[in-house]
XYZ file of C-alpha atoms in Angstrom:
316
model
C 89.806 100.971 115.097
C 93.149 102.227 113.773
C 92.064 104.158 110.661
C 89.277 106.574 109.739
C 88.508 106.583 106.005
C 86.901 109.317 103.908
C 85.937 108.952 100.234
C 84.740 111.535 97.722
C 83.164 110.956 94.313
C 81.291 112.965 91.720
C 79.311 110.078 90.236
C 78.265 111.559 86.901
C 74.592 112.542 87.075
C 73.859 109.445 89.151
C 73.661 107.316 85.989
C 75.713 104.363 87.250
C 74.723 104.867 90.855
C 74.172 101.211 91.788
C 77.569 100.094 90.495
C 79.126 103.178 92.022
C 77.548 102.418 95.386
C 78.879 98.858 95.248
C 82.420 100.169 94.747
C 82.036 102.727 97.538
C 80.811 100.019 99.908
C 83.867 97.899 99.051
C 86.040 100.754 100.338
C 84.359 100.642 103.781
C 84.439 104.422 104.272
C 83.474 105.945 107.591
C 82.319 109.079 105.764
C 81.522 109.559 102.083
C 81.193 112.863 100.209
C 79.012 112.558 97.088
C 78.217 114.962 94.251
C 75.421 114.698 91.647
C 72.923 112.727 93.681
C 69.660 112.551 91.732
C 66.104 112.944 93.079
C 64.898 109.818 94.839
C 68.363 108.254 95.114
C 69.317 109.276 98.653
C 67.391 106.600 100.577
C 68.341 103.860 98.130
C 71.989 104.898 98.215
C 71.875 104.891 102.010
C 70.624 101.313 102.049
C 73.115 100.094 99.444
C 75.978 101.771 101.301
C 74.866 100.881 104.827
C 75.282 104.556 105.678
C 73.042 107.418 106.768
C 72.698 110.086 104.091
C 72.393 113.854 104.540
C 71.497 115.799 101.417
C 71.886 119.490 100.699
C 69.042 121.905 100.087
C 67.873 121.070 96.530
C 68.457 123.668 93.862
C 65.287 124.422 91.841
C 65.694 123.491 88.209
C 68.656 121.152 88.728
C 68.900 117.568 89.900
C 72.607 117.327 90.789
C 72.649 117.615 94.569
C 75.435 117.216 97.115
C 75.276 114.706 99.955
C 77.330 113.253 102.782
C 76.979 109.709 104.104
C 78.133 108.482 107.531
C 78.631 104.791 108.307
C 76.002 103.379 110.640
C 77.488 102.330 113.949
C 80.858 103.679 112.833
C 83.356 105.833 114.681
C 81.890 109.111 113.379
C 78.515 110.401 114.514
C 76.564 113.190 112.824
C 75.542 115.650 115.530
C 74.437 118.684 113.483
C 73.033 119.429 110.016
C 73.259 122.841 108.396
C 71.029 123.768 105.430
C 73.058 126.200 103.343
C 70.202 127.729 101.367
C 72.221 130.900 100.638
C 74.247 129.151 97.922
C 74.166 130.719 94.444
C 74.482 127.360 92.671
C 74.329 123.846 94.175
C 74.113 124.173 97.939
C 76.914 122.380 99.777
C 75.979 119.470 102.006
C 77.193 120.465 105.474
C 77.101 118.410 108.662
C 79.184 118.233 111.830
C 80.579 114.937 113.087
C 82.139 113.901 116.387
C 84.311 110.885 117.089
C 82.721 108.099 119.144
C 85.038 106.694 121.809
C 85.079 103.044 122.841
C 82.818 103.812 125.816
C 80.252 105.466 123.537
C 80.992 109.051 124.533
C 81.515 111.651 121.826
C 84.527 113.883 121.349
C 84.207 117.405 122.768
C 85.218 118.942 119.437
C 83.531 118.388 116.102
C 84.541 118.477 112.441
C 82.423 120.483 110.046
C 82.188 118.367 106.880
C 81.274 119.839 103.491
C 80.511 118.185 100.149
C 81.031 120.779 97.399
C 80.094 120.996 93.737
C 81.255 124.428 92.627
C 79.519 126.305 89.819
C 80.813 125.039 86.461
C 80.255 128.217 84.451
C 81.301 131.164 86.614
C 84.643 131.910 88.314
C 82.886 134.682 90.239
C 80.388 132.254 91.800
C 83.167 129.767 92.518
C 84.941 132.455 94.515
C 81.750 133.087 96.506
C 81.440 129.356 97.232
C 85.084 129.084 98.280
C 84.880 132.176 100.453
C 81.925 130.718 102.307
C 84.117 127.679 103.012
C 86.751 129.977 104.496
C 84.296 130.873 107.280
C 84.964 127.368 108.629
C 88.652 128.195 109.089
C 88.141 130.288 112.220
C 90.599 129.691 115.091
C 89.776 126.517 116.979
C 87.334 125.233 114.368
C 87.920 121.979 112.477
C 86.725 121.309 108.941
C 86.994 118.780 106.136
C 85.973 119.864 102.623
C 85.831 117.534 99.625
C 84.304 117.899 96.204
C 84.391 119.033 92.606
C 85.755 122.599 92.523
C 85.566 123.036 88.700
C 88.835 124.969 88.917
C 92.528 124.319 89.319
C 95.426 124.381 91.759
C 97.568 127.456 92.199
C 100.448 127.117 89.726
C 98.434 125.271 87.062
C 99.184 126.510 83.538
C 96.818 125.369 80.783
C 97.353 126.140 77.082
C 93.837 127.373 76.386
C 94.701 128.197 72.774
C 94.557 124.450 72.102
C 90.847 124.421 72.972
C 88.246 125.007 70.281
C 85.487 124.469 72.851
C 85.315 128.194 73.540
C 82.479 127.832 76.058
C 84.510 125.443 78.217
C 87.545 127.723 78.044
C 85.407 130.729 79.014
C 83.870 128.807 81.943
C 87.261 127.801 83.366
C 89.140 131.084 82.932
C 88.832 134.687 84.037
C 89.703 137.913 82.248
C 92.143 140.411 83.684
C 93.763 143.336 81.855
C 92.600 141.984 78.528
C 94.090 138.519 79.067
C 92.428 135.267 80.065
C 93.944 133.207 82.845
C 93.298 129.761 84.311
C 90.881 129.900 87.250
C 92.790 129.047 90.413
C 90.619 131.284 92.604
C 89.017 128.712 94.956
C 92.340 127.016 95.712
C 93.993 130.382 96.322
C 91.237 131.488 98.716
C 91.180 128.226 100.685
C 94.963 128.216 101.088
C 94.912 131.870 102.112
C 92.393 130.997 104.851
C 94.830 128.438 106.255
C 93.385 125.205 104.896
C 95.697 122.349 103.915
C 95.043 120.627 100.595
C 95.190 116.881 101.274
C 96.905 115.881 98.015
C 99.643 118.496 98.393
C 100.220 117.437 101.990
C 100.442 113.781 100.994
C 102.854 114.526 98.131
C 105.099 116.867 100.105
C 105.049 115.278 103.546
C 103.993 111.640 103.134
C 106.016 110.760 100.005
C 102.881 110.069 97.976
C 103.431 111.977 94.686
C 100.559 110.156 92.958
C 98.180 111.991 95.286
C 98.464 114.900 92.816
C 97.101 112.839 89.896
C 94.373 114.160 87.602
C 90.780 113.405 88.580
C 88.975 114.244 85.319
C 89.582 114.949 81.644
C 90.250 111.326 80.681
C 87.227 111.174 78.376
C 87.313 112.712 74.915
C 85.136 115.789 74.386
C 84.809 117.698 71.093
C 86.928 120.815 71.126
C 89.205 119.723 73.988
C 92.679 118.172 73.596
C 92.484 114.401 73.962
C 94.107 112.907 77.033
C 94.366 116.167 78.931
C 93.809 115.526 82.633
C 92.671 118.012 85.249
C 92.733 117.861 89.026
C 89.465 119.623 89.788
C 88.348 117.242 92.558
C 90.234 118.090 95.750
C 90.052 117.801 99.511
C 90.968 120.378 102.152
C 91.510 120.151 105.902
C 91.944 122.526 108.769
C 95.703 122.648 109.306
C 95.237 121.193 112.798
C 93.835 118.000 111.251
C 96.657 117.524 108.726
C 98.981 115.526 111.072
C 96.287 112.821 111.295
C 96.282 112.280 107.495
C 98.243 109.121 106.630
C 97.224 108.502 103.022
C 95.569 110.270 100.101
C 94.998 108.835 96.652
C 93.107 109.296 93.415
C 91.502 105.907 92.770
C 91.876 104.976 89.112
C 91.036 101.922 87.031
C 89.080 101.257 83.811
C 85.861 100.446 85.675
C 85.935 103.704 87.633
C 86.575 105.649 84.421
C 83.593 103.891 82.866
C 81.273 104.730 85.746
C 81.939 108.483 85.885
C 83.758 111.385 84.290
C 85.413 111.973 87.676
C 87.618 109.648 89.701
C 87.082 108.998 93.421
C 89.339 110.354 96.141
C 90.255 108.300 99.209
C 91.804 109.691 102.400
C 92.875 107.783 105.499
C 93.463 109.216 108.967
C 95.193 107.770 111.993
C 92.371 107.249 114.486
C 94.563 107.753 117.545
C 95.944 111.049 116.235
C 92.495 112.192 115.207
C 91.128 111.394 118.657
C 93.926 113.405 120.301
C 93.079 116.418 118.122
C 89.353 116.182 118.826
C 90.044 116.031 122.564
C 92.621 118.820 122.560
C 91.250 122.033 124.105
C 90.990 124.890 121.644
C 90.617 128.607 122.167
C 87.668 129.860 120.176
C 84.992 132.487 120.264
C 82.058 131.465 122.447
C 78.859 133.292 121.453
C 76.436 133.975 124.282
C 73.614 136.345 125.088
C 74.988 137.954 128.267
C 78.533 139.265 128.458
C 78.257 140.294 132.144
C 79.327 138.067 134.999
C 77.003 137.362 137.916
C 78.926 139.748 140.172
C 78.316 142.577 137.744
C 74.573 142.147 137.636
C 72.777 144.484 139.978
C 71.112 142.879 142.967
C 67.770 144.194 141.845
C 68.127 142.809 138.320
C 65.317 140.542 137.129
C 65.706 136.918 138.135
C 65.935 135.757 134.540
C 69.129 137.850 134.150
C 70.670 136.830 137.475
C 70.474 133.149 136.580
C 71.227 133.292 132.889
C 73.904 130.869 131.775
C 76.666 131.503 129.284
C 75.768 130.605 125.739
C 76.068 127.307 123.903
C 79.217 126.121 122.228
C 79.884 127.661 118.835
C 78.097 126.071 115.950
C 80.336 125.145 113.094
């Protein structure tokens, strides 16, 4: 095992899910982040992929759910699942994975993995979703976030006056001082929290400029300029994980464009570097239910206090 592979894809409303699953399987990912899973598809996708699927809390009234799949018998092992029922739109799929060593033991540290499909119509809700993700950026924690953010990178400038689809323009912009600006809020918040965007890192540090390619916008929609691409599908890492990233690409060919209105993302990590990070001790807050040491507990304290252990490791 020299490489750990992660793939992300918003497979449009699960319409071409069987063909999409066949392509995903050909990529042999160790972990796969999926958006727009439809009701009843999870188990069938799991079998077609040869992966175990973990789906988010369903949103009433909508069928586009987020999921994460982990390769069976692979180097990553799902050790925790977190139902994020608080979400104002589509709940993120959120699990924690640990790296399996050759002797079968698991790494002492875990990576909190999140599959995101941000709200398409509200920059305010997208900020809420991104700010929840920033809670995974605490010191010592490790996280990997991939998905459809329905917003743009900091520095993106879009000529919205060319759009006659006023609803789309309203959904993707925000108003400030009487002017409308391109929504870069989620990217701004994630960067401010210390996350590294994978494509930027690959372009700036790995000499992979194509990592910044557009992921959507290649289909013609009434009221939108033809051929205008957008990079709204992105991946983020805890900065501590960035040195393990060796490759990041937007996968693009006519078949993939036919299957979905979004293109897949593929990231590769050096397994040896990743293992070193997951075995590196980290200073982090350790929640527990008794802040006193044994010496500080009075001799006549109840037995259940005298023998209480420190709390469990923090849950990411």
